[in-house]
PDB file of C-alpha atoms in Angstrom:
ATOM      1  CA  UNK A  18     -15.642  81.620-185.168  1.00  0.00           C
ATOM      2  CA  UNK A  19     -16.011  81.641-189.090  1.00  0.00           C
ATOM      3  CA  UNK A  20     -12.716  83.032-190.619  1.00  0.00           C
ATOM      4  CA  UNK A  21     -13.049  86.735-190.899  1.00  0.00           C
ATOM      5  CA  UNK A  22     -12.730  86.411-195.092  1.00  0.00           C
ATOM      6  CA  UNK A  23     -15.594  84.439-195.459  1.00  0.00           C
ATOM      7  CA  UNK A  24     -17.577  86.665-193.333  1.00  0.00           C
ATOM      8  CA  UNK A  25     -16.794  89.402-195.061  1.00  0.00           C
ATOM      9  CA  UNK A  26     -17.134  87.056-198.490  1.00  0.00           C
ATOM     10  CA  UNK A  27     -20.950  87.021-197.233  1.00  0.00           C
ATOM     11  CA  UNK A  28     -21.352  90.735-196.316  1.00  0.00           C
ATOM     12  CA  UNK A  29     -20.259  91.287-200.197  1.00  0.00           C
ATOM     13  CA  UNK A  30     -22.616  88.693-201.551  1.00  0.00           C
ATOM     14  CA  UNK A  31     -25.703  89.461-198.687  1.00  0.00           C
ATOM     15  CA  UNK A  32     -25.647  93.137-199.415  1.00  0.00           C
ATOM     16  CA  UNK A  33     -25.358  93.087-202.963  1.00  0.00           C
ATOM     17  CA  UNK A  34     -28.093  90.823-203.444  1.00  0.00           C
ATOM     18  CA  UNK A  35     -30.264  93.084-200.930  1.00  0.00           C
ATOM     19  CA  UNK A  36     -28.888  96.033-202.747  1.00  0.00           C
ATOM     20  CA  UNK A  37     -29.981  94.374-206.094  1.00  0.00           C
ATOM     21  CA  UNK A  38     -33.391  92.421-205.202  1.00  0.00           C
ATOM     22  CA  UNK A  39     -34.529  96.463-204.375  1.00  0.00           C
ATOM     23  CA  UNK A  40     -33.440  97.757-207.752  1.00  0.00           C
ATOM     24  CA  UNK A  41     -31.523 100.470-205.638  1.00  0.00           C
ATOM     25  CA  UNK A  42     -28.062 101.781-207.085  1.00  0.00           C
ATOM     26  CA  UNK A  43     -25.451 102.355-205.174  1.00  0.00           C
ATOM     27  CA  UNK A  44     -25.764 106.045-204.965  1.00  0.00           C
ATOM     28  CA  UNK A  45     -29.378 105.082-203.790  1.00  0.00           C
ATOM     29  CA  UNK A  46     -28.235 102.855-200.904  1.00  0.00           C
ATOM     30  CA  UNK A  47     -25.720 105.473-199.669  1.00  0.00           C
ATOM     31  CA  UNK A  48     -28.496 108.045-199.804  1.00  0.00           C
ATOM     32  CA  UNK A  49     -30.414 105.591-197.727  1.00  0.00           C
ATOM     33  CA  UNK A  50     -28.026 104.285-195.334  1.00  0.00           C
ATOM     34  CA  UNK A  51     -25.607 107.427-194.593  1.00  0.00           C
ATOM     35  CA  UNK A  52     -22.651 104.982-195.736  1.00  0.00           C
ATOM     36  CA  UNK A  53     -20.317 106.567-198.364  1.00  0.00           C
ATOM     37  CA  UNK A  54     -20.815 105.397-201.939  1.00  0.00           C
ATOM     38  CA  UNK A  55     -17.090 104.425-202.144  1.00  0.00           C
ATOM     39  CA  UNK A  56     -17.247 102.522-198.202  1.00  0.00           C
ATOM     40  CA  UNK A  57     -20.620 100.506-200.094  1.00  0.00           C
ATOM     41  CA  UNK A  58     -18.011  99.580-203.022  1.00  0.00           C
ATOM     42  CA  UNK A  59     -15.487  98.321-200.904  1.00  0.00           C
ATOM     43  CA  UNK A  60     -17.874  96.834-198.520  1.00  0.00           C
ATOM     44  CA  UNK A  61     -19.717  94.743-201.655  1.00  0.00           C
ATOM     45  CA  UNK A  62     -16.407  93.789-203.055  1.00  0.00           C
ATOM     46  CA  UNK A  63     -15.262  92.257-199.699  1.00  0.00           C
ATOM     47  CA  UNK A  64     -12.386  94.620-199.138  1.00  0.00           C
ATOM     48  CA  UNK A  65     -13.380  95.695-196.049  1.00  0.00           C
ATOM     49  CA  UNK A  66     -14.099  94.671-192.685  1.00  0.00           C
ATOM     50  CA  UNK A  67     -17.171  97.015-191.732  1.00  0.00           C
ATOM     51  CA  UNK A  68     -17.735  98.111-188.458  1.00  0.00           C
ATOM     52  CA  UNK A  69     -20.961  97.395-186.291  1.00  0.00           C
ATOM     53  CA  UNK A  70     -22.625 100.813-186.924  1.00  0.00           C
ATOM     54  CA  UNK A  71     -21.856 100.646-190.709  1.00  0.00           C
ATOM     55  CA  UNK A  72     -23.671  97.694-190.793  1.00  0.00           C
ATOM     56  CA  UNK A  73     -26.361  98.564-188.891  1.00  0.00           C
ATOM     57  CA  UNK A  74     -26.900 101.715-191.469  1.00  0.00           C
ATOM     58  CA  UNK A  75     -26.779  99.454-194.396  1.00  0.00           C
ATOM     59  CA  UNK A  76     -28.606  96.742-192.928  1.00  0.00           C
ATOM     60  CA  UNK A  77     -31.873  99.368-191.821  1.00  0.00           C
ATOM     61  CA  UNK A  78     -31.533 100.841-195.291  1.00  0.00           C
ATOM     62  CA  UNK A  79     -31.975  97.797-197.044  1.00  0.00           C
ATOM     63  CA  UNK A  80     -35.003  96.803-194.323  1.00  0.00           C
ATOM     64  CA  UNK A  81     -33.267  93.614-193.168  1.00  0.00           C
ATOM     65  CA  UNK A  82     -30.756  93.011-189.887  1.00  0.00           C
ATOM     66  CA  UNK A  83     -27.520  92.996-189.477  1.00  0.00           C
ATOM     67  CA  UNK A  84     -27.559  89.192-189.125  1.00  0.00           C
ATOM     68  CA  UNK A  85     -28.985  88.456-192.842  1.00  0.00           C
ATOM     69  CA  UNK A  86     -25.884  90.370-193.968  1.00  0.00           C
ATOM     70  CA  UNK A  87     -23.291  88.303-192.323  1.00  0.00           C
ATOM     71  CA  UNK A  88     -25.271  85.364-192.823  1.00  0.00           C
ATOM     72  CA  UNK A  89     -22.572  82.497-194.380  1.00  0.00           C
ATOM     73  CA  UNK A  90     -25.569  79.870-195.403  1.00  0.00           C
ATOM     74  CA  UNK A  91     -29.350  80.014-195.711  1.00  0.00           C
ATOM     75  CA  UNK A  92     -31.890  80.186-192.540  1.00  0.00           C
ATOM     76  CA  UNK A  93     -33.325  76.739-192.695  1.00  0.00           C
ATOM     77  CA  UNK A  94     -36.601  76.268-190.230  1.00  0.00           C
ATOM     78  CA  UNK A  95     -34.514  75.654-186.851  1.00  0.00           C
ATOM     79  CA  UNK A  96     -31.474  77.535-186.580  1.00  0.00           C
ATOM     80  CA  UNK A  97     -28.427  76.861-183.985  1.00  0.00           C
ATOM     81  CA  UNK A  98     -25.961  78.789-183.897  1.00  0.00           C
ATOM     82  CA  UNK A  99     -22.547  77.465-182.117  1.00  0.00           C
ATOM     83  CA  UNK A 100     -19.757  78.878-180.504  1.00  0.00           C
ATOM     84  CA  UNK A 101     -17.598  79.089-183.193  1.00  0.00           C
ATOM     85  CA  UNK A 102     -19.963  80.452-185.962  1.00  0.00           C
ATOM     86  CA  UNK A 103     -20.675  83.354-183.825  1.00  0.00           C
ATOM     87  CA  UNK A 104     -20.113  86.702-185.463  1.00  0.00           C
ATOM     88  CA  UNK A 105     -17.317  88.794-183.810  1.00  0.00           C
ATOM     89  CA  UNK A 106     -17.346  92.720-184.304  1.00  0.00           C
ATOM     90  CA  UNK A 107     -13.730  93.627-182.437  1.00  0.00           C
ATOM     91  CA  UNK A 108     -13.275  97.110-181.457  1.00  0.00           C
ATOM     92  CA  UNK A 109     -10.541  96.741-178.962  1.00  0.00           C
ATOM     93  CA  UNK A 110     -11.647  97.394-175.672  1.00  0.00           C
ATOM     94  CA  UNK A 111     -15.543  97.084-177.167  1.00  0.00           C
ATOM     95  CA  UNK A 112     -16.557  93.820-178.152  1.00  0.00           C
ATOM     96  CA  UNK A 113     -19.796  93.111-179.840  1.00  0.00           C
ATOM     97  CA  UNK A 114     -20.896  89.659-180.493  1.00  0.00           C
ATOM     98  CA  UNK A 115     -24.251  88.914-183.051  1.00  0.00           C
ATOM     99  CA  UNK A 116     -25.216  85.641-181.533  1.00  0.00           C
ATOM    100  CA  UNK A 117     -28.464  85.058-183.613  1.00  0.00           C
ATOM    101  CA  UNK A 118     -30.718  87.234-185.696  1.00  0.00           C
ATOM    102  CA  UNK A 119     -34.141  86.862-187.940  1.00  0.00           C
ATOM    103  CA  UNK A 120     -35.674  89.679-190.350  1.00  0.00           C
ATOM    104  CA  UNK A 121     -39.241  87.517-190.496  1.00  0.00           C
ATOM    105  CA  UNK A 122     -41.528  88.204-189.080  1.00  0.00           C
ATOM    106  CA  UNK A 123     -40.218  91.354-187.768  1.00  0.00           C
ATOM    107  CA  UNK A 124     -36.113  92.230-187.832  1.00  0.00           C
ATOM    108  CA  UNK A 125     -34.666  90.391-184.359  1.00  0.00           C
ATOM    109  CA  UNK A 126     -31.123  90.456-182.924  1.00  0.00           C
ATOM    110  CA  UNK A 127     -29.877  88.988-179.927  1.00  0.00           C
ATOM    111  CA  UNK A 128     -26.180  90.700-178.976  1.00  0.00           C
ATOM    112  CA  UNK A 129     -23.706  89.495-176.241  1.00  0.00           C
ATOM    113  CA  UNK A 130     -21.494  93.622-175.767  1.00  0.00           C
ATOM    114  CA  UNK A 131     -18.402  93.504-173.463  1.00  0.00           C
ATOM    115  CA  UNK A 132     -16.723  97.065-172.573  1.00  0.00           C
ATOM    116  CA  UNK A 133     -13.897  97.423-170.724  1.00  0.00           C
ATOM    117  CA  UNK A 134     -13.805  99.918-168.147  1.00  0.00           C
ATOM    118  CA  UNK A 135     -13.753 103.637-169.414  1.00  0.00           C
ATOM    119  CA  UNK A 136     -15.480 102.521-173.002  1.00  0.00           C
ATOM    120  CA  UNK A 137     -18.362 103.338-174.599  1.00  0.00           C
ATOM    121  CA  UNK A 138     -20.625 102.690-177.864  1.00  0.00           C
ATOM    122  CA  UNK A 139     -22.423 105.012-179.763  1.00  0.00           C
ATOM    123  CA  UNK A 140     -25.713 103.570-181.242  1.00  0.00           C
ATOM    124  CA  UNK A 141     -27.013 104.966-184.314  1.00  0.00           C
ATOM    125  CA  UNK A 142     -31.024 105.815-184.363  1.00  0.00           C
ATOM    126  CA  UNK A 143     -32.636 102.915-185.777  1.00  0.00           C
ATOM    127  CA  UNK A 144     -36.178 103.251-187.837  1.00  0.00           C
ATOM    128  CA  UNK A 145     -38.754 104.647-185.957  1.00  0.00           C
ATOM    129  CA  UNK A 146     -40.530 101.531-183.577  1.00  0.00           C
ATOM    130  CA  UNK A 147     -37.288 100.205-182.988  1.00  0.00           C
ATOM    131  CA  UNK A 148     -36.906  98.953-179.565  1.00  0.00           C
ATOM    132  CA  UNK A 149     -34.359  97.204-177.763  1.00  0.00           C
ATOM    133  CA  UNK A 150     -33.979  95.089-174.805  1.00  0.00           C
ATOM    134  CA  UNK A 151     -31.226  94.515-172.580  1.00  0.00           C
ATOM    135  CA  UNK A 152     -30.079  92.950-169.559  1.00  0.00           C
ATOM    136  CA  UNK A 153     -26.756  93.813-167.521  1.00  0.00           C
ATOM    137  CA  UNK A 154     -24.602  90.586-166.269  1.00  0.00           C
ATOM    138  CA  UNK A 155     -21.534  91.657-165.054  1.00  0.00           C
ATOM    139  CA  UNK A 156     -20.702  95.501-164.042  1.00  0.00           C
ATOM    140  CA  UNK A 157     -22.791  98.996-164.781  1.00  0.00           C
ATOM    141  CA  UNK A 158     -24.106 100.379-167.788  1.00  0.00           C
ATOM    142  CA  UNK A 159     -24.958 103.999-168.076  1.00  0.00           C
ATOM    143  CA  UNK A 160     -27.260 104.046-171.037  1.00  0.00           C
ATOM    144  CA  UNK A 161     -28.078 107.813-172.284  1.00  0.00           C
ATOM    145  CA  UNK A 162     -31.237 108.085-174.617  1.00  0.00           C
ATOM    146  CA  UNK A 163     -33.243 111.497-175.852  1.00  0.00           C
ATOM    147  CA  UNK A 164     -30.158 113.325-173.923  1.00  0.00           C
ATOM    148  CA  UNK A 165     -30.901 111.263-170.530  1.00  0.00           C
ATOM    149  CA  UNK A 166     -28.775 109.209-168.791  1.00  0.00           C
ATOM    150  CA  UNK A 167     -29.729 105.796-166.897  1.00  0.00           C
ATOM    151  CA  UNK A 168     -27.960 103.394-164.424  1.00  0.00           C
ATOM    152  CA  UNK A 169     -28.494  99.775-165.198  1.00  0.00           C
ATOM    153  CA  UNK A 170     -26.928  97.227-162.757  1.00  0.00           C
ATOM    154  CA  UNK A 171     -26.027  93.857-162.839  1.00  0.00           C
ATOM    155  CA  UNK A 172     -29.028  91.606-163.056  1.00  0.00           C
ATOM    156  CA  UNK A 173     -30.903  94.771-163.930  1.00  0.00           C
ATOM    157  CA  UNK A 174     -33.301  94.986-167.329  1.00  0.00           C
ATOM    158  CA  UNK A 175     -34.439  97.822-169.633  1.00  0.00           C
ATOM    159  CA  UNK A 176     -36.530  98.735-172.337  1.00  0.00           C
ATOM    160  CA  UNK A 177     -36.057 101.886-174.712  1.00  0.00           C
ATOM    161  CA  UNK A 178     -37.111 103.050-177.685  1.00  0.00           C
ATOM    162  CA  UNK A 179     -34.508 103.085-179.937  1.00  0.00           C
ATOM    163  CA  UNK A 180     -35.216 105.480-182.974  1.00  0.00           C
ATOM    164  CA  UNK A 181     -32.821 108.214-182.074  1.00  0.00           C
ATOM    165  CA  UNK A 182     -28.757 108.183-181.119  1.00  0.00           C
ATOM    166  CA  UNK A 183     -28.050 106.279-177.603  1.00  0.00           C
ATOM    167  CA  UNK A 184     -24.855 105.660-175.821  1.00  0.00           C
ATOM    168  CA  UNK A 185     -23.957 102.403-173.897  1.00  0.00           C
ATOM    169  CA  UNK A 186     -21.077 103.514-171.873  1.00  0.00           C
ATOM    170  CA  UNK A 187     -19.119 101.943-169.062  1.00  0.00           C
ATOM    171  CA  UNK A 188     -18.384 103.973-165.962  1.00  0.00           C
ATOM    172  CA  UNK A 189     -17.159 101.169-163.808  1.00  0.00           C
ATOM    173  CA  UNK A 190     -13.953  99.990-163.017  1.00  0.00           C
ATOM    174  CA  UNK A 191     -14.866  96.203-164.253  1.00  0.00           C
ATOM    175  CA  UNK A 192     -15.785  95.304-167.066  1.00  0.00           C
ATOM    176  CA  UNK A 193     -19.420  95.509-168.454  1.00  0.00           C
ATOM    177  CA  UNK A 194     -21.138  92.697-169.853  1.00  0.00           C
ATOM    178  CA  UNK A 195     -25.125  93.004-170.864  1.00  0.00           C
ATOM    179  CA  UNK A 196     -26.954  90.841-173.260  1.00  0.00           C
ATOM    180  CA  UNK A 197     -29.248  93.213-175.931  1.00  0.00           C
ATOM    181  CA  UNK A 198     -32.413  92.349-177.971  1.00  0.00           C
ATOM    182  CA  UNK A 199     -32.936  94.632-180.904  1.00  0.00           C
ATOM    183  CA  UNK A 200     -36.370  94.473-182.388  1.00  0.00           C
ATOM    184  CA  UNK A 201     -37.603  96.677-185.336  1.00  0.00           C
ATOM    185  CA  UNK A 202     -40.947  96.573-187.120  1.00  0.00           C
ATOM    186  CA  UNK A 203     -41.309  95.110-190.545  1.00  0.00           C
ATOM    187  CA  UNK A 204     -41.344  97.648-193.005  1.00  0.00           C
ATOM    188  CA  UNK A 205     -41.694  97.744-196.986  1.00  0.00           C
ATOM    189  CA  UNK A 206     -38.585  99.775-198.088  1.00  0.00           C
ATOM    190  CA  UNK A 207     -39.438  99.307-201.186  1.00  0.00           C
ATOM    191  CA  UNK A 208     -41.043 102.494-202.903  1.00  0.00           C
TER     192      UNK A 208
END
């Protein structure tokens, strides 16, 4: 994996230059994403290590994924992403891992979640058309969207709009792995 002060070396650079190719402030941004003004200062200064849902606000805000802001080096036409470059978000007994990700021609990411038994992860809405894909490898995910919960088993799929809050949550007594596609339209955030 990339040392975590690089990483967070490119979150400061990626979202600044986001934040600055829109001409937003950062009052604007926080207005946009949710995030504190004072969180988007320590985030852009790299004093921070921000978690997966204050990324995901920034990153929508800014119309680009969460991938493009951890992003060390430039996209070039093929991408392949090893092992040990893989971005790491470490919440303890949640552990999400951003294995690839592309913001043309629509915003893609492909996630790799672990949750320990008892855990859970509350998603924040995305913009509206946001969908996501998942599949369950190892254990039971009870996924709870619009107020309704579903049981997804191993080798099992789904499909969900994802434009309002959702809850990936772990029931089981193993743990749960599932592998998640995120995709969300294209949209001009510029106004």
């Amino acid at each position: 994996m990339e040392d975590p002060e690089l990483i967070n070396q490119a979150i400061a650079n990626n979202v600044r230059a986001q934040r600055a190719h829109r001409g937003l402030t950062l009052d604007a941004l926080a207005a946009r994403s949710g995030v504190s003004r004072g969180m988007l200062v320590q985030v852009e200064q790299g004093r921070t290590n921000p978690s997966v849902s204050t990324l995901t606000r920034i990153a929508s805000a800014l119309g680009v994924t969460v991938a493009r802001l951890v992003e060390v080096a430039d996209v070039p036409t093929v991408r392949i992403v090893s092992k040990s470059d893989v971005v790491t978000f470490d919440q303890g007994d949640v552990q999400a891992r951003l294995l690839v990700g592309a913001d043309v021609p629509m915003i893609l990411e492909l996630w790799d979640w672990r949750l320990a038994p008892g855990e859970h992860h509350d998603g924040d809405a995305h913009p509206p058309g946001t969908r996501e894909m998942l599949t369950v490898l190892d254990g039971e995910l009870t996924l709870t969207v619009y107020g309704r919960s579903h049981v997804i088993g191993k080798d099992d799929a789904v499909l969900f709009t994802a434009d309002r809050p959702h809850r990936y949550e772990n029931r089981g007594e193993e743990e749960l792995r599932l592998i998640m596609v995120v995709a969300e339209p294209r949209e001009a955030h510029d106004h």
